[in-house]
Amino acid sequence: MIVRILTEGQYRVDSGLYDDLNALDNAIVEAVAAGDEERFRALLDELLETVRRHGIPVSPDEFVESDIILPPPDTTLEEAQHLFAGDGLLPG
Amino acid sequence: MGLISRMTTFVKVKLTHLLDRAEDPRETLDYAYERQLQLLQQVRRGIVDVTTSKRRLELQRAKLQESLDRLTEQARQALSLGREDLARLALERKAIAQQQIDDLDTQIRTLEQEQAKLEQAEMRLRAKVEAFRTRKEVIKAQYSAAEAQVRINEAVTGISEEMADVGLALERAEEKTHQLQARASAIDELLASGVLEDLTGTRQDSIERELARVSVSESVETELAALRRQLGQGDTPKQLPEGGSS
């Protein structure tokens, strides 16, 4: 599957990784709900690092749609909360 | 619904808006290409903005560093003249200036990171746009073939996603730059008229004036004493006329 880390680019990763990412994602939801900045940061780092470690960067002359899109590495807890509130990171 | 699915949904919704713009696939391709070139321009302007802001902060830092050096010298001078109060004042102001410098260093580092991120995004987008330009002409030439439609969607979706991505990098960098510019303006104001004027402006002049006054009276005394020794006079000047008359 194709994973995009926003502001960083796309990676091609094994679909088997989806469960791992999903588990981390669930933990992130909890951290955001609890307003735990430190835990949120650690989990987001781990999530992105998992993709980087297991993925192969997609070449710039390839045009593929991403299956999942991950937030930018410097996403703040506040931005994540906005995302859950519905405003999203992308204005407009 | 997790963070990943929300993020994915948000970007895809943005993409749908982009893709719905034109119905003729050839128009879609041209429209997407135009948008890419515009975005590339925006990113380049963004890089210039960030770099300019960074230079401005570096300039402020240099100014503060100058006043830091001056305050150190003033403190040394004051102490050698036995004015511990003045020396203390100068050192206090030096500490405040040092804090401002540390703050500016952090801000400069943030802008450096933003600059690097934008440069990376620009490079990525530029490569994609170049590849898209080639692909676009091929697809348009092949348009009569039925399979072309699929390729058009793939290419346009891929490049649109990249545009949304680079656009986000640009927006965030611009937001951070504006925040830092606002803070930089605050320091500018402080330097010009507020608290930091203590460091570089009028109140420092008062230290300088006081030091100058002390130095002047000090040098007057020194010169007087030297003159007295030259003239072979006693310790008190009044003894001179008395000695001369006797």
Short mmCIF file of C-alpha atoms in Angstrom, two decimals:
data_model
loop_
_atom_site.label_atom_id
_atom_site.label_comp_id
_atom_site.label_asym_id
_atom_site.label_seq_id
_atom_site.Cartn_x
_atom_site.Cartn_y
_atom_site.Cartn_z
CA MET A 1 0.00 0.00 0.00
CA ILE A 2 1.00 3.63 -0.49
CA VAL A 3 1.42 5.80 2.58
CA ARG A 4 1.94 9.53 2.44
CA ILE A 5 3.55 11.39 5.30
CA LEU A 6 2.40 14.94 4.75
CA THR A 7 5.17 17.46 4.00
CA GLU A 8 7.54 14.53 3.53
CA GLY A 9 6.37 12.41 0.58
CA GLN A 10 5.07 8.95 -0.22
CA TYR A 11 6.28 5.51 0.81
CA ARG A 12 5.42 2.08 -0.51
CA VAL A 13 4.92 -0.29 2.42
CA ASP A 14 3.80 -3.86 2.94
CA SER A 15 0.06 -4.08 3.60
CA GLY A 16 0.79 -6.26 6.64
CA LEU A 17 2.00 -3.11 8.37
CA TYR A 18 -1.53 -1.77 8.47
CA ASP A 19 -2.36 -3.48 11.77
CA ASP A 20 0.70 -2.02 13.46
CA LEU A 21 -0.16 1.45 12.21
CA ASN A 22 -3.74 1.01 13.30
CA ALA A 23 -2.70 0.03 16.82
CA LEU A 24 -0.49 3.11 17.07
CA ASP A 25 -3.32 5.21 15.64
CA ASN A 26 -5.70 4.03 18.36
CA ALA A 27 -3.14 4.89 21.04
CA ILE A 28 -2.75 8.35 19.47
CA VAL A 29 -6.51 8.91 19.64
CA GLU A 30 -6.36 8.16 23.37
CA ALA A 31 -3.37 10.46 23.91
CA VAL A 32 -5.12 13.29 22.06
CA ALA A 33 -8.30 12.75 24.03
CA ALA A 34 -6.30 12.82 27.27
CA GLY A 35 -4.41 15.92 26.12
CA ASP A 36 -1.15 14.10 26.81
CA GLU A 37 1.31 16.08 24.70
CA GLU A 38 4.38 13.99 25.53
CA ARG A 39 2.71 10.67 24.77
CA PHE A 40 1.15 12.06 21.60
CA ARG A 41 4.55 13.21 20.34
CA ALA A 42 6.23 9.89 21.13
CA LEU A 43 3.47 7.89 19.44
CA LEU A 44 3.36 10.08 16.34
CA ASP A 45 7.15 9.80 16.02
CA GLU A 46 6.87 6.03 16.33
CA LEU A 47 4.08 5.90 13.76
CA LEU A 48 6.02 7.89 11.18
CA GLU A 49 9.28 6.10 11.94
CA THR A 50 7.59 2.74 11.36
CA VAL A 51 6.55 3.87 7.87
CA ARG A 52 9.98 5.32 7.08
CA ARG A 53 11.77 2.22 8.31
CA HIS A 54 9.62 -0.31 6.46
CA GLY A 55 8.80 1.80 3.41
CA ILE A 56 10.47 2.50 0.11
CA PRO A 57 10.16 6.14 -1.02
CA VAL A 58 7.98 6.59 -4.12
CA SER A 59 9.92 8.17 -6.99
CA PRO A 60 8.90 11.73 -7.92
CA ASP A 61 8.09 10.74 -11.52
CA GLU A 62 5.52 8.21 -10.34
CA PHE A 63 1.90 9.24 -9.88
CA VAL A 64 0.08 7.14 -7.34
CA GLU A 65 -2.80 7.84 -5.02
CA SER A 66 -2.08 7.20 -1.36
CA ASP A 67 -4.09 4.61 0.53
CA ILE A 68 -3.51 6.34 3.81
CA ILE A 69 -2.21 9.79 4.66
CA LEU A 70 -0.34 10.56 7.86
CA PRO A 71 -0.06 13.98 9.51
CA PRO A 72 3.15 16.04 9.23
CA PRO A 73 5.96 15.13 11.68
CA ASP A 74 5.66 18.45 13.53
CA THR A 75 1.92 18.17 14.08
CA THR A 76 1.06 19.67 17.46
CA LEU A 77 -1.41 18.21 19.90
CA GLU A 78 -3.56 21.26 19.29
CA GLU A 79 -3.60 20.61 15.53
CA ALA A 80 -4.52 16.99 16.14
CA GLN A 81 -7.37 18.10 18.39
CA HIS A 82 -8.58 20.44 15.63
CA LEU A 83 -8.46 17.53 13.23
CA PHE A 84 -10.75 15.54 15.49
CA ALA A 85 -12.98 18.55 15.99
CA GLY A 86 -13.47 18.70 12.23
CA ASP A 87 -11.53 21.80 11.23
CA GLY A 88 -8.61 19.79 9.93
CA LEU A 89 -5.06 20.85 9.27
CA LEU A 90 -5.80 22.13 5.81
CA PRO A 91 -7.53 25.50 5.71
CA GLY A 92 -10.21 25.91 3.06
CA MET B 1 -12.23 7.29 13.72
CA GLY B 2 -8.46 7.60 14.11
CA LEU B 3 -6.05 10.37 13.28
CA ILE B 4 -4.89 8.52 10.15
CA SER B 5 -8.36 8.12 8.69
CA ARG B 6 -9.25 11.72 9.47
CA MET B 7 -6.07 13.02 7.87
CA THR B 8 -6.66 10.83 4.82
CA THR B 9 -10.27 11.96 4.52
CA PHE B 10 -9.36 15.63 4.78
CA VAL B 11 -6.77 15.45 2.04
CA LYS B 12 -9.02 13.40 -0.24
CA VAL B 13 -11.87 15.85 0.20
CA LYS B 14 -9.52 18.62 -0.83
CA LEU B 15 -8.46 16.57 -3.85
CA THR B 16 -12.04 15.97 -4.95
CA HIS B 17 -12.58 19.72 -5.14
CA LEU B 18 -9.50 20.03 -7.32
CA LEU B 19 -10.51 17.19 -9.62
CA ASP B 20 -14.11 18.33 -10.03
CA ARG B 21 -13.04 21.53 -11.69
CA ALA B 22 -12.92 20.43 -15.31
CA GLU B 23 -14.81 17.76 -17.23
CA ASP B 24 -12.76 17.42 -20.37
CA PRO B 25 -9.77 15.27 -19.31
CA ARG B 26 -7.48 17.35 -21.48
CA GLU B 27 -8.68 20.48 -19.70
CA THR B 28 -8.20 18.74 -16.38
CA LEU B 29 -4.62 17.99 -17.32
CA ASP B 30 -3.90 21.55 -18.40
CA TYR B 31 -5.66 22.97 -15.38
CA ALA B 32 -3.72 20.71 -13.03
CA TYR B 33 -0.49 21.69 -14.75
CA GLU B 34 -1.27 25.41 -14.42
CA ARG B 35 -2.03 24.96 -10.75
CA GLN B 36 1.24 23.15 -10.22
CA LEU B 37 3.23 25.96 -11.77
CA GLN B 38 1.38 28.49 -9.62
CA LEU B 39 2.05 26.45 -6.51
CA LEU B 40 5.71 26.10 -7.42
CA GLN B 41 5.91 29.90 -7.67
CA GLN B 42 4.20 30.25 -4.30
CA VAL B 43 6.60 27.83 -2.69
CA ARG B 44 9.56 29.77 -4.09
CA ARG B 45 8.13 33.02 -2.73
CA GLY B 46 7.56 31.23 0.56
CA ILE B 47 11.22 30.23 0.72
CA VAL B 48 12.25 33.85 0.07
CA ASP B 49 9.87 35.05 2.82
CA VAL B 50 11.25 32.60 5.34
CA THR B 51 14.84 33.45 4.43
CA THR B 52 14.13 37.18 4.72
CA SER B 53 12.57 36.74 8.15
CA LYS B 54 15.55 34.68 9.24
CA ARG B 55 17.98 37.40 8.11
CA ARG B 56 15.98 39.99 9.98
CA LEU B 57 16.18 37.99 13.19
CA GLU B 58 19.90 37.49 12.66
CA LEU B 59 20.29 41.25 12.31
CA GLN B 60 18.46 41.81 15.57
CA ARG B 61 20.63 39.23 17.19
CA ALA B 62 23.76 41.01 15.98
CA LYS B 63 22.46 44.30 17.39
CA LEU B 64 21.78 42.72 20.76
CA GLN B 65 25.21 41.08 20.72
CA GLU B 66 26.75 44.51 20.18
CA SER B 67 24.93 45.99 23.15
CA LEU B 68 25.98 42.93 25.13
CA ASP B 69 29.64 43.66 24.42
CA ARG B 70 29.15 47.33 25.24
CA LEU B 71 27.46 46.53 28.54
CA THR B 72 30.30 44.20 29.52
CA GLU B 73 32.80 46.96 28.84
CA GLN B 74 30.69 49.45 30.78
CA ALA B 75 30.45 47.14 33.77
CA ARG B 76 34.23 46.66 33.77
CA GLN B 77 34.77 50.38 33.50
CA ALA B 78 32.29 51.16 36.26
CA LEU B 79 33.90 48.64 38.58
CA SER B 80 37.39 50.00 37.97
CA LEU B 81 36.03 53.36 39.01
CA GLY B 82 34.61 51.84 42.15
CA ARG B 83 31.00 52.30 41.02
CA GLU B 84 29.60 48.91 41.89
CA ASP B 85 26.02 50.19 41.55
CA LEU B 86 26.57 51.14 37.92
CA ALA B 87 28.39 47.90 37.21
CA ARG B 88 25.48 45.97 38.67
CA LEU B 89 22.99 47.87 36.52
CA ALA B 90 24.99 47.20 33.38
CA LEU B 91 25.24 43.49 34.20
CA GLU B 92 21.50 43.27 34.84
CA ARG B 93 20.80 44.71 31.42
CA LYS B 94 23.32 42.36 29.94
CA ALA B 95 21.41 39.41 31.40
CA ILE B 96 18.16 40.63 29.81
CA ALA B 97 19.89 41.08 26.45
CA GLN B 98 21.30 37.56 26.77
CA GLN B 99 17.80 36.17 27.29
CA GLN B 100 16.62 37.95 24.16
CA ILE B 101 19.54 36.53 22.21
CA ASP B 102 18.71 33.00 23.38
CA ASP B 103 15.11 33.54 22.34
CA LEU B 104 16.17 34.79 18.92
CA ASP B 105 18.48 31.79 18.50
CA THR B 106 15.52 29.47 19.01
CA GLN B 107 13.43 31.41 16.52
CA ILE B 108 16.23 31.44 13.95
CA ARG B 109 16.56 27.66 14.29
CA THR B 110 12.80 27.24 13.75
CA LEU B 111 12.97 29.29 10.56
CA GLU B 112 15.97 27.31 9.37
CA GLN B 113 13.95 24.12 9.76
CA GLU B 114 11.01 25.64 7.89
CA GLN B 115 13.33 26.76 5.13
CA ALA B 116 14.83 23.29 4.78
CA LYS B 117 11.35 21.73 4.73
CA LEU B 118 10.13 24.11 2.02
CA GLU B 119 13.24 23.58 -0.06
CA GLN B 120 12.68 19.84 0.13
CA ALA B 121 9.02 20.26 -0.81
CA GLU B 122 9.94 22.52 -3.71
CA MET B 123 12.45 20.00 -5.02
CA ARG B 124 9.93 17.18 -4.79
CA LEU B 125 7.18 19.17 -6.48
CA ARG B 126 9.52 20.41 -9.21
CA ALA B 127 10.46 16.83 -10.09
CA LYS B 128 6.80 15.80 -10.08
CA VAL B 129 5.73 18.75 -12.22
CA GLU B 130 8.45 18.00 -14.74
CA ALA B 131 7.38 14.35 -14.93
CA PHE B 132 3.75 15.41 -15.17
CA ARG B 133 4.44 17.79 -18.04
CA THR B 134 5.92 14.96 -20.09
CA ARG B 135 3.16 12.56 -19.12
CA LYS B 136 0.46 15.11 -19.87
CA GLU B 137 1.54 15.53 -23.49
CA VAL B 138 1.69 11.80 -24.00
CA ILE B 139 -1.78 11.28 -22.51
CA LYS B 140 -3.27 14.11 -24.55
CA ALA B 141 -1.81 12.59 -27.72
CA GLN B 142 -3.25 9.21 -26.77
CA TYR B 143 -6.57 10.58 -25.67
CA SER B 144 -8.55 8.89 -28.39
CA ALA B 145 -7.64 5.54 -26.86
CA ALA B 146 -10.10 4.42 -24.20
CA GLU B 147 -7.45 3.49 -21.68
CA ALA B 148 -6.19 7.06 -21.58
CA GLN B 149 -9.00 8.09 -19.24
CA VAL B 150 -7.69 5.83 -16.49
CA ARG B 151 -4.18 7.17 -16.86
CA ILE B 152 -5.43 10.73 -16.73
CA ASN B 153 -7.16 10.12 -13.42
CA GLU B 154 -4.12 8.40 -11.99
CA ALA B 155 -1.75 11.14 -13.06
CA VAL B 156 -4.00 13.96 -11.98
CA THR B 157 -4.79 12.37 -8.63
CA GLY B 158 -1.13 11.70 -7.95
CA ILE B 159 -0.03 15.21 -8.78
CA SER B 160 -3.00 16.79 -7.00
CA GLU B 161 -2.15 14.90 -3.84
CA GLU B 162 1.39 16.17 -4.11
CA MET B 163 0.06 19.69 -4.56
CA ALA B 164 -2.11 19.40 -1.47
CA ASP B 165 0.92 18.13 0.42
CA VAL B 166 3.32 20.87 -0.71
CA GLY B 167 0.55 23.43 -0.24
CA LEU B 168 0.22 22.35 3.37
CA ALA B 169 3.98 22.63 3.93
CA LEU B 170 3.84 26.13 2.48
CA GLU B 171 0.86 27.23 4.57
CA ARG B 172 2.41 26.00 7.78
CA ALA B 173 5.77 27.63 7.01
CA GLU B 174 4.04 30.91 6.24
CA GLU B 175 2.04 30.76 9.45
CA LYS B 176 5.16 30.12 11.51
CA THR B 177 7.00 32.91 9.71
CA HIS B 178 4.18 35.36 10.46
CA GLN B 179 4.20 34.38 14.12
CA LEU B 180 7.94 34.87 14.36
CA GLN B 181 7.75 38.14 12.42
CA ALA B 182 5.19 39.42 14.92
CA ARG B 183 7.53 38.51 17.76
CA ALA B 184 10.46 40.04 15.92
CA SER B 185 8.50 43.26 15.51
CA ALA B 186 7.89 43.21 19.24
CA ILE B 187 11.63 43.02 19.85
CA ASP B 188 12.11 45.78 17.27
CA GLU B 189 9.68 47.93 19.22
CA LEU B 190 11.36 47.09 22.49
CA LEU B 191 14.70 48.02 21.00
CA ALA B 192 13.25 51.27 19.67
CA SER B 193 11.13 52.48 22.56
CA GLY B 194 10.34 49.93 25.23
CA VAL B 195 12.04 47.81 27.85
CA LEU B 196 15.03 47.06 25.69
CA GLU B 197 15.65 50.74 25.22
CA ASP B 198 17.21 50.31 28.63
CA LEU B 199 19.83 48.23 26.89
CA THR B 200 20.61 50.24 23.83
CA GLY B 201 18.81 53.55 24.14
CA THR B 202 18.32 56.44 26.52
CA ARG B 203 18.80 54.74 29.87
CA GLN B 204 22.02 53.29 28.68
CA ASP B 205 22.96 56.81 27.75
CA SER B 206 22.37 57.65 31.37
CA ILE B 207 24.88 54.97 32.35
CA GLU B 208 27.23 56.36 29.78
CA ARG B 209 26.66 59.89 31.00
CA GLU B 210 27.19 58.84 34.59
CA LEU B 211 30.32 56.92 33.65
CA ALA B 212 31.48 59.88 31.60
CA ARG B 213 30.79 62.21 34.54
CA VAL B 214 32.68 59.93 36.90
CA SER B 215 35.50 59.58 34.38
CA VAL B 216 35.65 63.33 33.87
CA SER B 217 35.80 64.17 37.56
CA GLU B 218 38.21 61.31 38.03
CA SER B 219 40.52 62.56 35.29
CA VAL B 220 40.22 66.12 36.57
CA GLU B 221 41.40 64.94 39.98
CA THR B 222 44.19 62.89 38.44
CA GLU B 223 45.37 65.76 36.31
CA LEU B 224 45.21 68.13 39.23
CA ALA B 225 47.28 65.80 41.34
CA ALA B 226 49.81 65.40 38.52
CA LEU B 227 49.99 69.15 38.11
CA ARG B 228 50.52 69.57 41.81
CA ARG B 229 53.41 67.12 41.74
CA GLN B 230 54.96 68.89 38.74
CA LEU B 231 54.79 72.19 40.55
CA GLY B 232 56.30 70.60 43.64
CA GLN B 233 53.32 71.80 45.61
CA GLY B 234 51.85 70.37 48.76
CA ASP B 235 48.79 68.21 48.96
CA THR B 236 46.36 71.07 49.19
CA PRO B 237 46.29 73.79 46.54
CA LYS B 238 45.60 76.46 49.11
CA GLN B 239 49.09 76.00 50.49
CA LEU B 240 50.52 77.45 47.26
CA PRO B 241 49.51 81.08 47.71
CA GLU B 242 50.33 80.81 51.39
CA GLY B 243 53.82 79.39 50.65
CA GLY B 244 54.40 82.05 47.96
CA SER B 245 53.55 84.89 50.31
CA SER B 246 55.80 83.73 53.10
#
